[in-house]
């Protein structure tokens, strides 16, 4: 499974995913180039810089299986459009708890 970590990923997180058998690409793809490039990935992990809207999901065809949000909110992801396409949406709601505390 190919994953694009478009807004970066901690090296430890990348290592965990790779040890689980995933191929993780950390090369940043510009938002305007994502419709062409994301169709080669099974999943995308974003923070707040990348938006994943309905038109981007449509450009991926049936390949995109999940969208991971490394952060609390989901305002940059069209959750309803993902649900309509059976794309799993995940986030990390407690990720910033220690930093904030």
Short mmCIF file of N, CA and C in Angstrom, two decimals:
data_model
loop_
_atom_site.label_atom_id
_atom_site.label_comp_id
_atom_site.label_asym_id
_atom_site.label_seq_id
_atom_site.Cartn_x
_atom_site.Cartn_y
_atom_site.Cartn_z
N UNK A 1 0.85 -1.17 0.00
CA UNK A 1 0.00 0.00 0.00
C UNK A 1 0.90 1.24 0.00
N UNK A 2 0.63 2.16 -0.88
CA UNK A 2 1.39 3.40 -1.00
C UNK A 2 0.67 4.53 -0.28
N UNK A 3 1.41 5.23 0.59
CA UNK A 3 0.85 6.32 1.37
C UNK A 3 1.64 7.59 1.08
N UNK A 4 0.93 8.68 0.86
CA UNK A 4 1.55 9.98 0.71
C UNK A 4 1.37 10.75 2.01
N UNK A 5 2.48 11.08 2.66
CA UNK A 5 2.45 11.94 3.86
C UNK A 5 2.79 13.34 3.35
N UNK A 6 1.80 14.01 2.83
CA UNK A 6 2.03 15.24 2.07
C UNK A 6 2.50 16.42 2.89
N UNK A 7 2.12 16.49 4.15
CA UNK A 7 2.54 17.62 4.99
C UNK A 7 3.64 17.21 5.97
N UNK A 8 4.33 16.13 5.64
CA UNK A 8 5.41 15.65 6.48
C UNK A 8 4.92 14.65 7.51
N UNK A 9 5.87 13.92 8.08
CA UNK A 9 5.57 12.94 9.11
C UNK A 9 6.83 12.77 9.96
N UNK A 10 6.65 12.56 11.23
CA UNK A 10 7.77 12.30 12.11
C UNK A 10 8.49 11.03 11.64
N UNK A 11 9.82 11.03 11.65
CA UNK A 11 10.56 9.85 11.19
C UNK A 11 10.14 8.57 11.92
N UNK A 12 9.80 8.67 13.19
CA UNK A 12 9.37 7.48 13.94
C UNK A 12 8.05 6.94 13.39
N UNK A 13 7.15 7.83 13.03
CA UNK A 13 5.87 7.42 12.44
C UNK A 13 6.07 6.77 11.09
N UNK A 14 6.94 7.34 10.30
CA UNK A 14 7.25 6.76 8.99
C UNK A 14 7.84 5.37 9.15
N UNK A 15 8.74 5.23 10.10
CA UNK A 15 9.37 3.93 10.33
C UNK A 15 8.34 2.88 10.76
N UNK A 16 7.42 3.26 11.63
CA UNK A 16 6.38 2.32 12.07
C UNK A 16 5.55 1.85 10.88
N UNK A 17 5.15 2.79 10.03
CA UNK A 17 4.36 2.43 8.86
C UNK A 17 5.14 1.53 7.90
N UNK A 18 6.41 1.84 7.69
CA UNK A 18 7.22 1.03 6.78
C UNK A 18 7.47 -0.36 7.34
N UNK A 19 7.65 -0.47 8.66
CA UNK A 19 7.82 -1.78 9.27
C UNK A 19 6.55 -2.62 9.16
N UNK A 20 5.42 -1.94 9.04
CA UNK A 20 4.14 -2.65 8.86
C UNK A 20 3.89 -3.01 7.40
N UNK A 21 4.83 -2.65 6.52
CA UNK A 21 4.72 -3.04 5.12
C UNK A 21 4.22 -1.97 4.18
N UNK A 22 4.03 -0.75 4.68
CA UNK A 22 3.56 0.34 3.83
C UNK A 22 4.75 1.06 3.19
N UNK A 23 4.54 1.58 2.01
CA UNK A 23 5.53 2.44 1.36
C UNK A 23 5.06 3.87 1.61
N UNK A 24 5.92 4.68 2.24
CA UNK A 24 5.54 6.04 2.63
C UNK A 24 6.37 7.05 1.86
N UNK A 25 5.69 7.92 1.13
CA UNK A 25 6.32 8.98 0.35
C UNK A 25 6.12 10.29 1.10
N UNK A 26 7.23 10.97 1.40
CA UNK A 26 7.14 12.23 2.13
C UNK A 26 7.45 13.43 1.25
N UNK A 27 7.53 13.23 -0.06
CA UNK A 27 7.75 14.35 -0.97
C UNK A 27 6.49 15.18 -1.07
N UNK A 28 6.61 16.46 -0.77
CA UNK A 28 5.46 17.39 -0.80
C UNK A 28 4.99 17.59 -2.23
N UNK A 29 3.71 17.38 -2.44
CA UNK A 29 3.08 17.63 -3.74
C UNK A 29 2.19 18.86 -3.58
N UNK A 30 2.37 19.82 -4.44
CA UNK A 30 1.58 21.05 -4.39
C UNK A 30 0.10 20.73 -4.52
N UNK A 31 -0.74 21.49 -3.84
CA UNK A 31 -2.18 21.26 -3.86
C UNK A 31 -2.72 21.16 -5.29
N UNK A 32 -2.26 22.04 -6.17
CA UNK A 32 -2.78 22.04 -7.54
C UNK A 32 -2.33 20.82 -8.35
N UNK A 33 -1.29 20.12 -7.90
CA UNK A 33 -0.81 18.92 -8.60
C UNK A 33 -1.38 17.63 -8.02
N UNK A 34 -2.06 17.71 -6.88
CA UNK A 34 -2.58 16.51 -6.24
C UNK A 34 -3.59 15.73 -7.09
N UNK A 35 -4.51 16.37 -7.82
CA UNK A 35 -5.45 15.57 -8.60
C UNK A 35 -4.77 14.61 -9.59
N UNK A 36 -3.66 15.01 -10.13
CA UNK A 36 -2.93 14.14 -11.06
C UNK A 36 -2.08 13.11 -10.34
N UNK A 37 -1.47 13.48 -9.22
CA UNK A 37 -0.49 12.62 -8.55
C UNK A 37 -1.09 11.69 -7.49
N UNK A 38 -2.15 12.12 -6.80
CA UNK A 38 -2.68 11.32 -5.70
C UNK A 38 -3.30 10.01 -6.18
N UNK A 39 -3.64 9.93 -7.43
CA UNK A 39 -4.27 8.70 -7.94
C UNK A 39 -3.33 7.50 -7.93
N UNK A 40 -2.05 7.73 -7.61
CA UNK A 40 -1.08 6.64 -7.52
C UNK A 40 -0.87 6.17 -6.08
N UNK A 41 -1.67 6.70 -5.16
CA UNK A 41 -1.54 6.36 -3.74
C UNK A 41 -2.84 5.74 -3.23
N UNK A 42 -2.68 4.89 -2.21
CA UNK A 42 -3.83 4.25 -1.57
C UNK A 42 -4.35 5.06 -0.38
N UNK A 43 -3.48 5.91 0.15
CA UNK A 43 -3.87 6.73 1.30
C UNK A 43 -3.06 8.00 1.35
N UNK A 44 -3.59 8.98 2.06
CA UNK A 44 -2.89 10.25 2.24
C UNK A 44 -2.98 10.64 3.70
N UNK A 45 -1.85 11.14 4.21
CA UNK A 45 -1.80 11.68 5.56
C UNK A 45 -1.51 13.17 5.42
N UNK A 46 -2.33 13.99 6.04
CA UNK A 46 -2.18 15.44 5.94
C UNK A 46 -2.17 16.06 7.33
N UNK A 47 -1.72 17.29 7.38
CA UNK A 47 -1.88 18.11 8.57
C UNK A 47 -2.88 19.19 8.18
N UNK A 48 -2.52 20.45 8.32
CA UNK A 48 -3.49 21.49 7.98
C UNK A 48 -3.21 22.15 6.63
N UNK A 49 -2.05 21.93 6.04
CA UNK A 49 -1.69 22.61 4.79
C UNK A 49 -2.40 22.06 3.57
N UNK A 50 -2.69 20.77 3.57
CA UNK A 50 -3.31 20.12 2.42
C UNK A 50 -4.81 19.96 2.66
N UNK A 51 -5.61 20.27 1.65
CA UNK A 51 -7.05 20.04 1.75
C UNK A 51 -7.43 18.86 0.85
N UNK A 52 -8.38 18.08 1.34
CA UNK A 52 -8.86 16.92 0.59
C UNK A 52 -10.36 17.09 0.42
N UNK A 53 -10.74 17.62 -0.72
CA UNK A 53 -12.14 17.91 -1.03
C UNK A 53 -12.69 16.87 -2.02
N UNK A 54 -13.95 16.96 -2.28
CA UNK A 54 -14.65 16.02 -3.15
C UNK A 54 -13.99 15.91 -4.52
N UNK A 55 -13.61 17.02 -5.12
CA UNK A 55 -13.01 16.97 -6.46
C UNK A 55 -11.69 16.20 -6.46
N UNK A 56 -10.93 16.31 -5.39
CA UNK A 56 -9.67 15.56 -5.30
C UNK A 56 -9.95 14.07 -5.16
N UNK A 57 -10.93 13.73 -4.35
CA UNK A 57 -11.31 12.31 -4.20
C UNK A 57 -11.78 11.74 -5.53
N UNK A 58 -12.56 12.52 -6.27
CA UNK A 58 -13.04 12.07 -7.58
C UNK A 58 -11.89 11.82 -8.55
N UNK A 59 -10.86 12.64 -8.48
CA UNK A 59 -9.70 12.48 -9.36
C UNK A 59 -8.93 11.20 -9.07
N UNK A 60 -9.09 10.65 -7.86
CA UNK A 60 -8.36 9.44 -7.47
C UNK A 60 -9.03 8.16 -7.93
N UNK A 61 -10.25 8.26 -8.42
CA UNK A 61 -10.98 7.05 -8.79
C UNK A 61 -11.26 6.23 -7.55
N UNK A 62 -11.12 4.91 -7.66
CA UNK A 62 -11.41 4.01 -6.55
C UNK A 62 -10.18 3.65 -5.73
N UNK A 63 -9.04 4.19 -6.05
CA UNK A 63 -7.80 3.77 -5.39
C UNK A 63 -7.67 4.27 -3.96
N UNK A 64 -8.08 5.50 -3.69
CA UNK A 64 -7.89 6.09 -2.37
C UNK A 64 -8.76 5.37 -1.34
N UNK A 65 -8.11 4.81 -0.31
CA UNK A 65 -8.81 4.02 0.70
C UNK A 65 -8.93 4.74 2.04
N UNK A 66 -7.97 5.65 2.34
CA UNK A 66 -8.07 6.36 3.61
C UNK A 66 -7.41 7.72 3.53
N UNK A 67 -7.89 8.60 4.41
CA UNK A 67 -7.32 9.93 4.60
C UNK A 67 -7.03 10.05 6.09
N UNK A 68 -5.79 10.28 6.42
CA UNK A 68 -5.40 10.45 7.82
C UNK A 68 -5.08 11.91 8.09
N UNK A 69 -5.60 12.43 9.17
CA UNK A 69 -5.34 13.82 9.56
C UNK A 69 -4.48 13.78 10.81
N UNK A 70 -3.24 14.19 10.68
CA UNK A 70 -2.33 14.26 11.83
C UNK A 70 -2.63 15.53 12.60
N UNK A 71 -3.68 15.48 13.38
CA UNK A 71 -4.13 16.63 14.14
C UNK A 71 -5.54 16.43 14.64
N UNK A 72 -6.07 17.46 15.24
CA UNK A 72 -7.36 17.36 15.91
C UNK A 72 -8.54 17.49 14.96
N UNK A 73 -8.62 18.58 14.23
CA UNK A 73 -9.80 18.87 13.42
C UNK A 73 -9.81 18.16 12.08
N UNK A 74 -10.94 18.24 11.43
CA UNK A 74 -11.11 17.66 10.10
C UNK A 74 -11.61 18.69 9.10
N UNK A 75 -11.42 19.98 9.41
CA UNK A 75 -11.97 21.04 8.57
C UNK A 75 -11.34 21.10 7.18
N UNK A 76 -10.20 20.49 6.97
CA UNK A 76 -9.58 20.49 5.64
C UNK A 76 -9.88 19.21 4.86
N UNK A 77 -10.81 18.41 5.38
CA UNK A 77 -11.21 17.17 4.72
C UNK A 77 -12.72 17.16 4.57
N UNK A 78 -13.19 16.83 3.38
CA UNK A 78 -14.63 16.71 3.14
C UNK A 78 -15.05 15.31 3.60
N UNK A 79 -15.41 15.22 4.87
CA UNK A 79 -15.71 13.94 5.49
C UNK A 79 -16.93 13.27 4.84
N UNK A 80 -17.95 14.03 4.53
CA UNK A 80 -19.16 13.46 3.91
C UNK A 80 -18.85 12.88 2.53
N UNK A 81 -18.05 13.58 1.75
CA UNK A 81 -17.67 13.06 0.42
C UNK A 81 -16.86 11.79 0.57
N UNK A 82 -15.99 11.74 1.56
CA UNK A 82 -15.21 10.53 1.80
C UNK A 82 -16.12 9.37 2.20
N UNK A 83 -17.07 9.65 3.09
CA UNK A 83 -18.01 8.62 3.52
C UNK A 83 -18.80 8.08 2.33
N UNK A 84 -19.24 8.95 1.44
CA UNK A 84 -19.99 8.54 0.25
C UNK A 84 -19.18 7.62 -0.66
N UNK A 85 -17.85 7.72 -0.58
CA UNK A 85 -16.96 6.93 -1.44
C UNK A 85 -16.31 5.78 -0.68
N UNK A 86 -16.77 5.53 0.54
CA UNK A 86 -16.21 4.48 1.40
C UNK A 86 -14.72 4.68 1.65
N UNK A 87 -14.31 5.92 1.80
CA UNK A 87 -12.93 6.25 2.15
C UNK A 87 -12.89 6.51 3.65
N UNK A 88 -12.06 5.77 4.35
CA UNK A 88 -11.93 5.90 5.79
C UNK A 88 -11.21 7.21 6.11
N UNK A 89 -11.75 7.96 7.08
CA UNK A 89 -11.12 9.20 7.53
C UNK A 89 -10.75 9.02 9.00
N UNK A 90 -9.48 9.28 9.29
CA UNK A 90 -8.95 9.13 10.64
C UNK A 90 -8.29 10.43 11.07
N UNK A 91 -8.28 10.69 12.36
CA UNK A 91 -7.52 11.83 12.87
C UNK A 91 -6.88 11.43 14.18
N UNK A 92 -6.10 12.34 14.74
CA UNK A 92 -5.40 12.08 16.00
C UNK A 92 -5.81 13.14 17.02
N UNK A 93 -6.99 13.00 17.61
CA UNK A 93 -7.54 14.04 18.46
C UNK A 93 -6.72 14.38 19.70
N UNK A 94 -5.92 13.47 20.19
CA UNK A 94 -5.15 13.75 21.40
C UNK A 94 -3.69 14.04 21.10
N UNK A 95 -3.34 14.21 19.85
CA UNK A 95 -1.94 14.36 19.44
C UNK A 95 -1.26 15.57 20.08
N UNK A 96 -1.97 16.65 20.26
CA UNK A 96 -1.36 17.86 20.78
C UNK A 96 -1.52 18.04 22.29
N UNK A 97 -2.11 17.10 22.96
CA UNK A 97 -2.42 17.26 24.38
C UNK A 97 -1.19 17.58 25.22
N UNK A 98 -0.10 16.85 25.05
CA UNK A 98 1.10 17.10 25.83
C UNK A 98 1.73 18.43 25.49
N UNK A 99 1.75 18.78 24.21
CA UNK A 99 2.33 20.05 23.81
C UNK A 99 1.56 21.22 24.40
N UNK A 100 0.25 21.14 24.40
CA UNK A 100 -0.59 22.20 24.92
C UNK A 100 -0.46 22.32 26.43
N UNK A 101 -0.40 21.17 27.08
CA UNK A 101 -0.29 21.14 28.55
C UNK A 101 1.04 21.75 28.97
#
